[in-house]
Coordinates of N, CA, C and O and ligand atoms in Angstrom, one line a residue:
M1 N 18.4 2.6 -16.8 CA 17.2 3.1 -16.7 C 16.3 3.6 -15.5 O 15.8 3.5 -15.4
D2 N 17.2 5.4 -15.3 CA 16.4 5.8 -14.1 C 15.3 6.4 -13.9 O 14.9 6.2 -12.8
S3 N 14.8 7.7 -15.2 CA 14.1 7.9 -14.5 C 12.8 7.5 -14.9 O 13.0 7.2 -15.7
P4 N 11.7 7.6 -14.4 CA 10.2 7.4 -14.6 C 9.4 7.4 -15.6 O 9.6 7.3 -16.3
T5 N 10.2 8.8 -16.1 CA 9.6 9.4 -17.8 C 10.4 8.2 -18.2 O 9.8 7.8 -19.7
E6 N 11.4 8.2 -18.1 CA 11.9 6.5 -19.3 C 11.5 5.7 -19.7 O 10.9 5.3 -19.9
R7 N 11.7 5.0 -18.0 CA 10.7 3.6 -17.5 C 9.3 4.1 -18.6 O 8.8 2.7 -18.5
Y8 N 8.6 4.9 -18.2 CA 7.4 5.3 -19.3 C 7.4 4.9 -20.7 O 6.8 4.2 -21.7
E9 N 7.8 6.1 -20.9 CA 8.6 5.9 -22.4 C 8.7 4.8 -22.7 O 8.2 3.9 -24.0
W10 N 9.4 3.7 -22.6 CA 10.1 2.8 -22.4 C 8.4 1.4 -22.3 O 8.9 0.4 -23.3
A11 N 8.0 1.5 -21.6 CA 6.8 0.6 -21.9 C 5.5 0.9 -22.8 O 5.3 -0.1 -23.6
V12 N 5.6 2.5 -23.2 CA 4.7 2.7 -24.1 C 5.2 2.2 -25.4 O 4.9 2.1 -26.6
G13 N 6.8 2.5 -25.7 CA 7.6 1.9 -27.3 C 6.8 0.7 -27.1 O 6.0 -0.2 -27.8
C14 N 7.1 -0.1 -26.0 CA 7.2 -1.5 -25.9 C 4.9 -2.2 -26.5 O 4.8 -3.2 -26.9
L15 N 4.8 -0.9 -26.0 CA 3.3 -1.4 -25.8 C 2.7 -1.1 -27.2 O 2.2 -1.9 -28.2
K16 N 3.3 -0.4 -28.1 CA 3.1 -0.3 -29.6 C 3.5 -1.7 -29.8 O 3.2 -2.2 -31.1
D17 N 4.5 -2.2 -30.6 CA 5.4 -2.6 -30.6 C 4.7 -3.8 -30.3 O 4.6 -4.5 -31.4
A18 N 3.6 -4.6 -29.2 CA 3.6 -4.8 -29.5 C 1.3 -5.3 -29.7 O 0.9 -6.0 -29.6
Q19 N 1.3 -4.0 -30.9 CA 0.6 -3.1 -31.5 C -0.5 -2.6 -30.1 O -2.3 -3.4 -31.0
L20 N -0.5 -2.9 -28.3 CA -1.8 -2.6 -28.3 C -2.4 -0.8 -27.7 O -0.7 -0.2 -28.2
R21 N -3.0 -0.8 -27.7 CA -3.8 0.8 -27.8 C -3.3 1.2 -26.4 O -2.8 0.2 -25.4
L22 N -2.9 3.0 -26.8 CA -2.3 3.1 -25.3 C -4.2 3.7 -24.5 O -4.4 4.8 -25.0
T23 N -4.4 2.5 -23.9 CA -5.5 3.4 -23.7 C -5.3 4.5 -22.3 O -4.8 4.2 -21.4
R24 N -6.3 5.1 -21.5 CA -6.8 5.4 -20.8 C -6.1 5.0 -19.4 O -4.9 5.5 -19.0
P25 N -6.5 3.8 -19.2 CA -6.4 2.7 -17.3 C -4.5 2.5 -18.2 O -3.8 2.8 -17.4
R26 N -4.5 2.1 -19.9 CA -3.3 1.7 -19.6 C -2.3 2.5 -19.6 O -0.7 2.7 -18.8
Q27 N -2.9 3.8 -19.2 CA -1.6 5.2 -19.3 C -1.5 5.3 -18.1 O -0.2 5.5 -17.3
C28 N -2.3 4.9 -17.0 CA -2.5 5.0 -15.9 C -1.5 3.5 -15.1 O -0.9 4.7 -14.0
I29 N -2.0 3.6 -15.2 CA -1.2 2.2 -14.6 C -0.1 2.4 -14.9 O 1.0 2.0 -14.3
L30 N 0.9 2.3 -16.9 CA 1.7 2.3 -16.9 C 2.8 3.3 -16.2 O 3.6 3.8 -16.0
R31 N 2.0 5.3 -15.5 CA 2.8 6.1 -15.1 C 3.3 5.9 -13.7 O 4.0 5.9 -13.4
A32 N 1.6 5.5 -13.2 CA 2.3 4.0 -12.2 C 3.4 3.6 -11.4 O 3.8 3.2 -10.2
L33 N 3.6 2.8 -12.5 CA 4.8 1.7 -12.1 C 6.1 2.0 -12.3 O 7.4 1.8 -12.3
A34 N 5.9 2.7 -13.5 CA 7.3 3.8 -13.7 C 7.5 4.3 -13.2 O 8.9 5.5 -12.8
N35 N 6.7 5.4 -12.1 CA 6.9 6.1 -11.1 C 8.3 5.9 -9.5 O 8.5 6.3 -8.8
Q36 N 7.5 4.3 -9.3 CA 8.5 3.2 -8.9 C 8.9 1.5 -9.3 O 8.8 1.3 -10.1
K37 N 10.1 2.0 -8.0 CA 10.4 1.0 -8.5 C 10.4 -0.8 -8.4 O 10.9 -2.3 -8.9
A38 N 10.2 -0.9 -7.0 CA 9.5 -1.6 -6.4 C 8.6 -2.0 -6.4 O 7.6 -1.0 -7.0
P39 N 8.3 -4.1 -6.6 CA 7.2 -3.8 -7.2 C 5.7 -3.5 -6.3 O 6.3 -3.1 -5.3
V40 N 4.3 -3.7 -7.3 CA 3.2 -2.6 -6.1 C 1.9 -3.6 -6.2 O 2.3 -4.5 -7.3
S41 N 1.8 -3.7 -5.7 CA 0.8 -4.2 -4.9 C -0.3 -3.6 -5.6 O -0.8 -2.6 -6.4
L42 N -1.7 -5.2 -6.8 CA -3.1 -4.5 -7.3 C -3.2 -3.7 -6.4 O -3.7 -2.5 -6.6
E43 N -4.4 -3.9 -5.1 CA -4.4 -3.1 -4.1 C -4.1 -1.8 -4.4 O -5.1 -0.4 -4.3
R44 N -3.2 -1.5 -3.9 CA -2.5 -0.2 -3.7 C -2.6 -0.2 -4.8 O -2.9 1.9 -4.9
L45 N -2.4 -0.4 -6.2 CA -2.8 0.3 -7.4 C -3.9 0.4 -7.7 O -4.2 1.9 -7.8
A46 N -5.0 0.0 -7.3 CA -6.6 0.3 -7.5 C -6.6 2.0 -5.8 O -7.0 3.0 -6.7
D47 N -6.3 1.7 -5.4 CA -5.9 3.0 -4.4 C -5.1 4.5 -5.2 O -6.5 5.3 -5.4
D48 N -4.3 3.8 -5.4 CA -3.5 5.3 -6.0 C -4.7 5.9 -7.2 O -4.1 6.7 -7.6
L49 N -5.1 4.8 -8.1 CA -6.1 5.5 -9.2 C -6.9 5.8 -9.2 O -8.3 4.9 -9.6
E50 N -7.9 5.6 -8.0 CA -9.2 5.2 -7.6 C -10.4 5.8 -9.1 O -11.3 5.3 -9.3
E51 N -9.4 7.2 -9.4 CA -10.6 7.6 -10.4 C -10.2 7.4 -11.3 O -10.9 7.2 -12.5
A52 N -9.5 6.6 -12.3 CA -9.1 6.3 -12.9 C -9.8 4.7 -13.7 O -9.8 4.9 -14.7
C53 N -9.7 3.9 -13.0 CA -9.8 2.7 -13.2 C -9.6 1.5 -11.8 O -9.6 1.8 -10.8
D54 N -10.2 0.7 -12.3 CA -11.0 0.1 -10.7 C -11.0 -1.4 -11.0 O -9.3 -1.9 -12.3
V55 N -10.6 -2.3 -10.0 CA -9.4 -3.3 -9.4 C -10.3 -4.2 -10.7 O -9.0 -4.3 -11.4
A56 N -10.8 -4.6 -11.8 CA -11.1 -5.5 -12.2 C -11.1 -5.1 -13.5 O -9.8 -5.2 -14.7
T57 N -10.4 -3.6 -14.1 CA -9.5 -2.9 -15.0 C -8.4 -3.0 -14.7 O -7.4 -4.1 -15.7
I58 N -7.5 -2.3 -13.9 CA -5.9 -3.2 -13.6 C -6.1 -4.5 -13.5 O -4.9 -4.6 -14.3
Y59 N -7.0 -4.9 -12.8 CA -6.5 -7.0 -13.6 C -6.2 -6.7 -14.5 O -5.7 -7.7 -15.0
R60 N -7.5 -7.1 -15.7 CA -7.1 -7.6 -16.7 C -5.9 -6.6 -17.7 O -5.4 -7.2 -18.3
T61 N -6.2 -5.2 -17.1 CA -4.3 -4.4 -18.4 C -3.2 -5.4 -17.7 O -2.5 -5.7 -18.5
M62 N -3.0 -5.6 -16.0 CA -1.6 -6.0 -15.5 C -1.5 -7.7 -16.6 O -0.6 -8.1 -16.8
H63 N -2.6 -8.1 -17.2 CA -2.7 -9.8 -17.5 C -2.1 -9.8 -18.7 O -0.7 -9.7 -19.7
R64 N -2.9 -8.3 -20.0 CA -1.9 -7.9 -20.8 C -1.1 -7.8 -20.1 O -0.1 -7.7 -21.6
L65 N -0.4 -6.2 -20.5 CA 1.1 -5.9 -19.2 C 1.9 -7.0 -19.6 O 2.9 -6.9 -20.1
R66 N 1.5 -8.4 -18.7 CA 2.3 -9.3 -18.6 C 2.5 -10.2 -19.9 O 3.7 -10.4 -20.3
Q67 N 1.0 -10.4 -20.4 CA 1.7 -11.1 -21.7 C 2.3 -10.3 -22.6 O 3.4 -11.0 -23.8
A68 N 2.6 -9.0 -23.0 CA 3.2 -8.2 -24.0 C 4.6 -7.8 -23.3 O 5.8 -7.3 -24.2
G69 N 4.9 -8.7 -21.9 CA 6.7 -8.8 -21.7 C 6.6 -7.2 -21.0 O 8.0 -7.4 -21.2
I70 N 5.9 -5.9 -21.0 CA 6.1 -5.6 -19.9 C 5.8 -5.1 -18.6 O 6.7 -4.1 -17.9
V71 N 5.1 -5.7 -18.5 CA 5.4 -6.3 -16.8 C 5.6 -7.2 -16.0 O 5.4 -8.5 -16.8
R72 N 6.3 -7.6 -14.9 CA 6.1 -8.7 -14.3 C 5.8 -8.7 -13.2 O 5.8 -8.3 -12.6
Q73 N 4.8 -9.5 -12.5 CA 4.3 -11.1 -11.3 C 4.9 -11.4 -10.7 O 6.2 -11.6 -10.9
V74 N 5.0 -10.8 -9.6 CA 6.2 -10.1 -8.4 C 5.6 -11.4 -7.3 O 4.7 -10.7 -6.3
N75 N 6.0 -12.3 -7.1 CA 4.5 -12.8 -5.7 C 5.9 -13.2 -4.4 O 6.2 -14.5 -4.3
L76 N 5.3 -12.3 -3.2 CA 6.3 -11.7 -2.3 C 5.4 -12.5 -1.4 O 5.3 -12.2 -1.0
A77 N 6.7 -13.5 -0.3 CA 5.9 -14.3 0.3 C 3.7 -14.3 -0.3 O 3.7 -14.6 -0.3
A78 N 3.2 -14.6 1.3 CA 2.2 -14.0 1.9 C 0.8 -13.2 1.7 O -0.4 -13.1 1.5
H79 N 2.3 -12.5 1.0 CA 1.8 -10.7 0.8 C 0.5 -10.2 0.3 O -0.4 -10.6 0.6
C80 N 0.9 -10.9 -1.5 CA 0.1 -10.6 -2.4 C 1.1 -10.9 -3.1 O 1.7 -10.7 -3.4
A81 N 0.2 -10.8 -4.9 CA 0.9 -10.2 -6.3 C 0.8 -9.0 -6.1 O 0.5 -8.0 -6.1
C82 N 2.2 -8.8 -6.7 CA 2.8 -7.4 -7.1 C 3.3 -7.1 -8.4 O 3.2 -8.2 -8.8
F83 N 3.5 -6.6 -8.8 CA 3.2 -6.3 -10.4 C 5.5 -4.9 -10.4 O 4.5 -4.4 -9.9
T84 N 5.8 -4.8 -11.9 CA 6.7 -4.0 -11.5 C 7.1 -3.5 -13.1 O 6.6 -5.2 -14.1
L85 N 7.7 -3.2 -13.6 CA 7.8 -2.8 -14.7 C 9.4 -3.2 -15.5 O 10.1 -3.6 -14.6
I86 N 9.6 -4.3 -16.7 CA 10.6 -5.3 -17.1 C 11.4 -4.6 -17.8 O 11.5 -4.4 -18.6
A87 N 12.0 -3.0 -16.9 CA 12.8 -1.8 -18.2 C 13.8 -3.1 -18.1 O 14.7 -3.0 -17.1
P88 N 14.4 -2.0 -18.6 CA 15.6 -3.2 -19.6 C 16.9 -3.0 -18.3 O 16.9 -1.6 -18.0
G89 N 18.0 -3.3 -18.6 CA 18.6 -3.0 -17.2 C 18.4 -3.3 -16.0 O 19.5 -3.2 -14.8
E90 N 17.3 -3.3 -15.4 CA 16.9 -3.9 -14.3 C 16.9 -4.8 -13.7 O 15.9 -5.7 -14.2
R91 N 16.7 -5.7 -12.3 CA 17.2 -6.3 -12.1 C 15.3 -6.0 -10.6 O 15.1 -5.9 -10.6
C92 N 15.2 -7.8 -10.3 CA 14.2 -8.0 -9.0 C 15.1 -9.0 -8.7 O 14.5 -9.8 -8.1
D93 N 15.7 -7.9 -7.6 CA 17.1 -8.9 -6.5 C 16.3 -7.9 -5.1 O 15.9 -5.9 -5.2
Y94 N 14.8 -8.3 -3.8 CA 14.6 -7.6 -2.9 C 14.7 -7.7 -1.8 O 15.5 -9.4 -1.4
L95 N 14.4 -6.5 -1.5 CA 14.4 -7.0 0.8 C 12.4 -6.8 0.9 O 12.9 -5.8 0.3
V96 N 12.3 -7.8 1.4 CA 11.3 -7.7 2.2 C 11.6 -7.6 3.8 O 11.3 -8.7 3.8
C97 N 10.5 -7.1 4.0 CA 9.5 -7.1 5.5 C 9.0 -7.7 6.2 O 7.6 -7.9 5.8
R98 N 9.4 -8.7 7.1 CA 8.0 -9.7 7.3 C 7.0 -9.4 8.7 O 6.1 -9.4 8.1
D99 N 7.6 -8.2 8.7 CA 6.7 -8.0 9.8 C 5.9 -6.8 9.8 O 4.5 -6.8 9.7
C100 N 6.5 -5.5 8.1 CA 5.6 -4.7 7.3 C 4.8 -5.1 6.5 O 4.5 -4.0 5.3
G101 N 6.7 -5.6 5.8 CA 5.6 -6.2 4.1 C 6.1 -5.4 3.3 O 6.0 -4.8 2.3
V102 N 7.1 -4.0 3.8 CA 8.0 -3.0 2.9 C 9.4 -3.1 2.1 O 9.2 -4.8 2.2
I103 N 8.9 -2.9 0.3 CA 9.6 -4.0 -0.6 C 10.3 -2.6 -0.4 O 10.3 -1.7 -1.3
T104 N 12.0 -3.0 -0.6 CA 13.1 -2.0 -1.7 C 13.6 -3.8 -1.9 O 14.4 -5.0 -2.5
D105 N 14.4 -2.3 -3.4 CA 16.1 -3.0 -4.3 C 16.8 -3.8 -3.0 O 17.3 -2.6 -2.2
L106 N 17.6 -4.2 -4.0 CA 18.9 -5.5 -3.1 C 19.2 -3.9 -3.4 O 19.9 -3.5 -5.0
P107 N 20.7 -2.9 -1.6 CA 21.5 -2.3 -1.6 C 22.6 -2.5 -3.5 O 22.3 -1.9 -3.8
D108 N 22.9 -4.5 -3.0 CA 24.7 -4.3 -3.2 C 23.6 -6.1 -4.8 O 23.7 -6.4 -3.0
A109 N 23.4 -5.8 -5.1 CA 23.7 -7.1 -6.2 C 24.7 -7.9 -6.9 O 24.5 -9.2 -7.6
E110 N 25.3 -7.2 -6.3 CA 27.1 -8.3 -7.6 C 27.3 -9.1 -7.1 O 27.3 -9.4 -8.0
P111 N 27.3 -9.3 -5.9 CA 27.0 -11.1 -5.2 C 26.1 -12.0 -6.1 O 26.5 -13.2 -6.2
I112 N 24.9 -11.5 -6.0 CA 24.0 -12.5 -6.9 C 24.8 -11.8 -8.4 O 24.2 -12.9 -8.9
L113 N 24.7 -11.6 -8.9 CA 25.0 -10.7 -10.6 C 26.1 -12.2 -11.0 O 26.4 -13.1 -11.3
E114 N 27.2 -12.5 -9.5 CA 28.3 -13.3 -9.5 C 27.7 -14.2 -9.8 O 28.4 -15.6 -10.6
L115 N 26.9 -14.7 -8.5 CA 27.0 -16.7 -8.5 C 25.7 -16.9 -10.1 O 25.6 -17.7 -10.4
E116 N 25.5 -15.6 -10.6 CA 24.4 -16.2 -12.3 C 25.0 -16.1 -13.3 O 25.2 -17.2 -13.5
K117 N 26.2 -15.7 -13.1 CA 26.8 -15.8 -14.2 C 28.3 -17.5 -13.9 O 28.5 -18.2 -14.9
Q118 N 28.3 -17.4 -12.3 CA 28.5 -19.4 -11.8 C 28.0 -20.4 -12.4 O 27.9 -21.4 -12.3
V119 N 26.4 -19.9 -12.3 CA 25.4 -21.0 -12.6 C 25.1 -21.1 -14.3 O 25.7 -22.2 -14.5
A120 N 25.3 -20.1 -14.6 CA 25.7 -20.2 -15.9 C 27.0 -21.2 -16.9 O 26.7 -22.2 -17.8
A121 N 28.6 -20.7 -15.8 CA 28.8 -21.6 -16.7 C 29.2 -23.2 -16.2 O 29.2 -24.0 -17.1
R122 N 28.6 -23.6 -15.1 CA 28.4 -24.7 -14.6 C 27.3 -25.8 -14.8 O 27.6 -26.9 -15.3
S123 N 25.7 -24.3 -16.0 CA 25.1 -25.5 -16.2 C 25.2 -25.5 -17.4 O 24.2 -26.6 -18.6
G124 N 26.1 -24.4 -18.2 CA 25.5 -24.5 -19.9 C 24.5 -23.5 -20.3 O 24.3 -23.4 -21.1
F125 N 23.2 -23.0 -18.9 CA 22.0 -22.3 -19.8 C 22.9 -21.4 -20.5 O 23.8 -20.3 -20.1
R126 N 22.5 -21.0 -21.2 CA 22.4 -18.9 -21.4 C 20.6 -18.2 -21.0 O 20.5 -18.8 -20.9
A127 N 21.5 -17.1 -21.4 CA 20.4 -16.0 -21.1 C 19.6 -16.1 -19.8 O 18.4 -16.2 -19.9
L128 N 20.2 -16.4 -18.1 CA 19.4 -16.7 -17.7 C 19.4 -15.3 -16.8 O 20.2 -14.2 -17.1
E129 N 18.4 -15.3 -16.7 CA 16.9 -14.5 -15.2 C 16.9 -15.3 -14.1 O 16.9 -16.1 -13.4
H130 N 17.1 -13.8 -13.2 CA 16.5 -14.3 -11.6 C 15.6 -13.4 -11.0 O 15.9 -12.2 -11.4
E131 N 14.9 -13.7 -10.3 CA 14.0 -12.7 -8.9 C 14.8 -14.0 -7.8 O 14.5 -14.8 -7.4
T132 N 15.0 -12.7 -6.9 CA 15.5 -13.2 -5.6 C 14.9 -11.7 -4.3 O 14.6 -10.7 -4.4
E133 N 14.6 -12.7 -3.2 CA 14.0 -11.8 -2.1 C 13.9 -12.2 -1.0 O 14.5 -13.8 -0.6
F134 N 14.6 -11.5 -0.3 CA 15.1 -12.0 0.9 C 14.1 -11.3 1.7 O 13.8 -10.9 2.0
Y135 N 13.9 -12.0 2.7 CA 13.1 -12.1 3.7 C 13.7 -12.1 5.1 O 14.6 -12.0 5.3
G136 N 13.2 -10.6 6.0 CA 13.6 -10.6 7.8 C 13.2 -8.4 8.2 O 12.2 -8.8 7.8
I137 N 13.7 -8.1 9.0 CA 13.5 -7.0 10.0 C 13.0 -6.3 9.7 O 15.1 -5.6 9.6
C138 N 12.7 -5.0 8.6 CA 13.4 -4.3 8.8 C 14.1 -2.5 10.0 O 13.8 -3.5 10.7
P139 N 15.0 -2.3 9.1 CA 15.3 -1.6 10.4 C 14.1 -0.5 11.4 O 14.7 -0.6 12.0
D140 N 13.7 0.0 10.3 CA 12.5 0.4 11.0 C 11.5 -0.2 12.2 O 11.7 0.4 13.6
C141 N 10.9 -1.4 12.4 CA 10.7 -2.5 12.5 C 11.3 -2.6 13.8 O 10.9 -3.3 15.1
Q142 N 12.9 -3.1 13.6 CA 13.8 -3.6 14.6 C 13.6 -2.5 15.5 O 13.9 -2.2 16.3
R143 N 13.6 -1.4 15.4 CA 13.8 -0.3 16.1 C 12.1 0.1 16.3 O 11.7 0.7 17.4
N144 N 11.0 -0.8 15.9 CA 9.9 -0.5 17.0 C 9.2 0.2 16.7 O 7.9 1.1 17.0
T145 N 10.1 1.4 15.4 CA 9.3 2.9 15.5 C 8.1 2.9 13.6 O 7.9 3.7 13.2
N146 N 8.3 1.6 13.6 CA 7.5 1.5 12.1 C 5.7 1.6 12.9 O 5.3 0.3 13.0
P147 N 4.7 2.8 12.0 CA 4.3 2.6 12.5 C 2.9 1.9 12.1 O 1.6 1.3 12.0
L148 N 3.3 0.8 10.4 CA 2.7 -0.3 9.8 C 2.7 -1.3 10.3 O 1.4 -1.8 10.1
R149 N 3.6 -1.9 11.2 CA 3.9 -2.4 12.8 C 3.0 -4.1 12.8 O 2.9 -4.7 12.9
H150 N 2.0 -2.7 13.8 CA 1.1 -4.0 14.3 C -1.0 -3.3 13.8 O -1.7 -3.3 14.2
R151 N -0.9 -2.6 12.4 CA -2.1 -2.8 11.7 C -3.0 -4.4 12.5 O -2.4 -5.6 12.0
Ligands
ZN1 ZN1 9.2 -3.7 8.1

């Protein structure tokens, strides 16, 4: 599920299944989440959606969306609570920069999927899920060229 439109439509379908109305704030939040795969913080969302909804509305909406299984909360280090859609087939494997806090998808998650298979085989668990976070220093911060670094 790659395009923002597909992800948005999936989320709206889930909302209907959960018998939740597609209110204007929900619409805005789901669009914002569908537009990017990396988890986004409440503060970022509030900045992006300043006209559409306030932080309290976003917070309440996230709670409902989590209960409905549409959104996952990812707690990345001490940065903040971030949120992302749980669209089918999408993984939660991230690289997080300790300096600037940038979050990117892990480029190759094959070894982690392999590990998950091994864990399933050895533990007898079924339907495993996982969230992986690697912390380090991103290439921009290593080159000391990242303008976000010394905020
Ligand atoms: Zn960085």
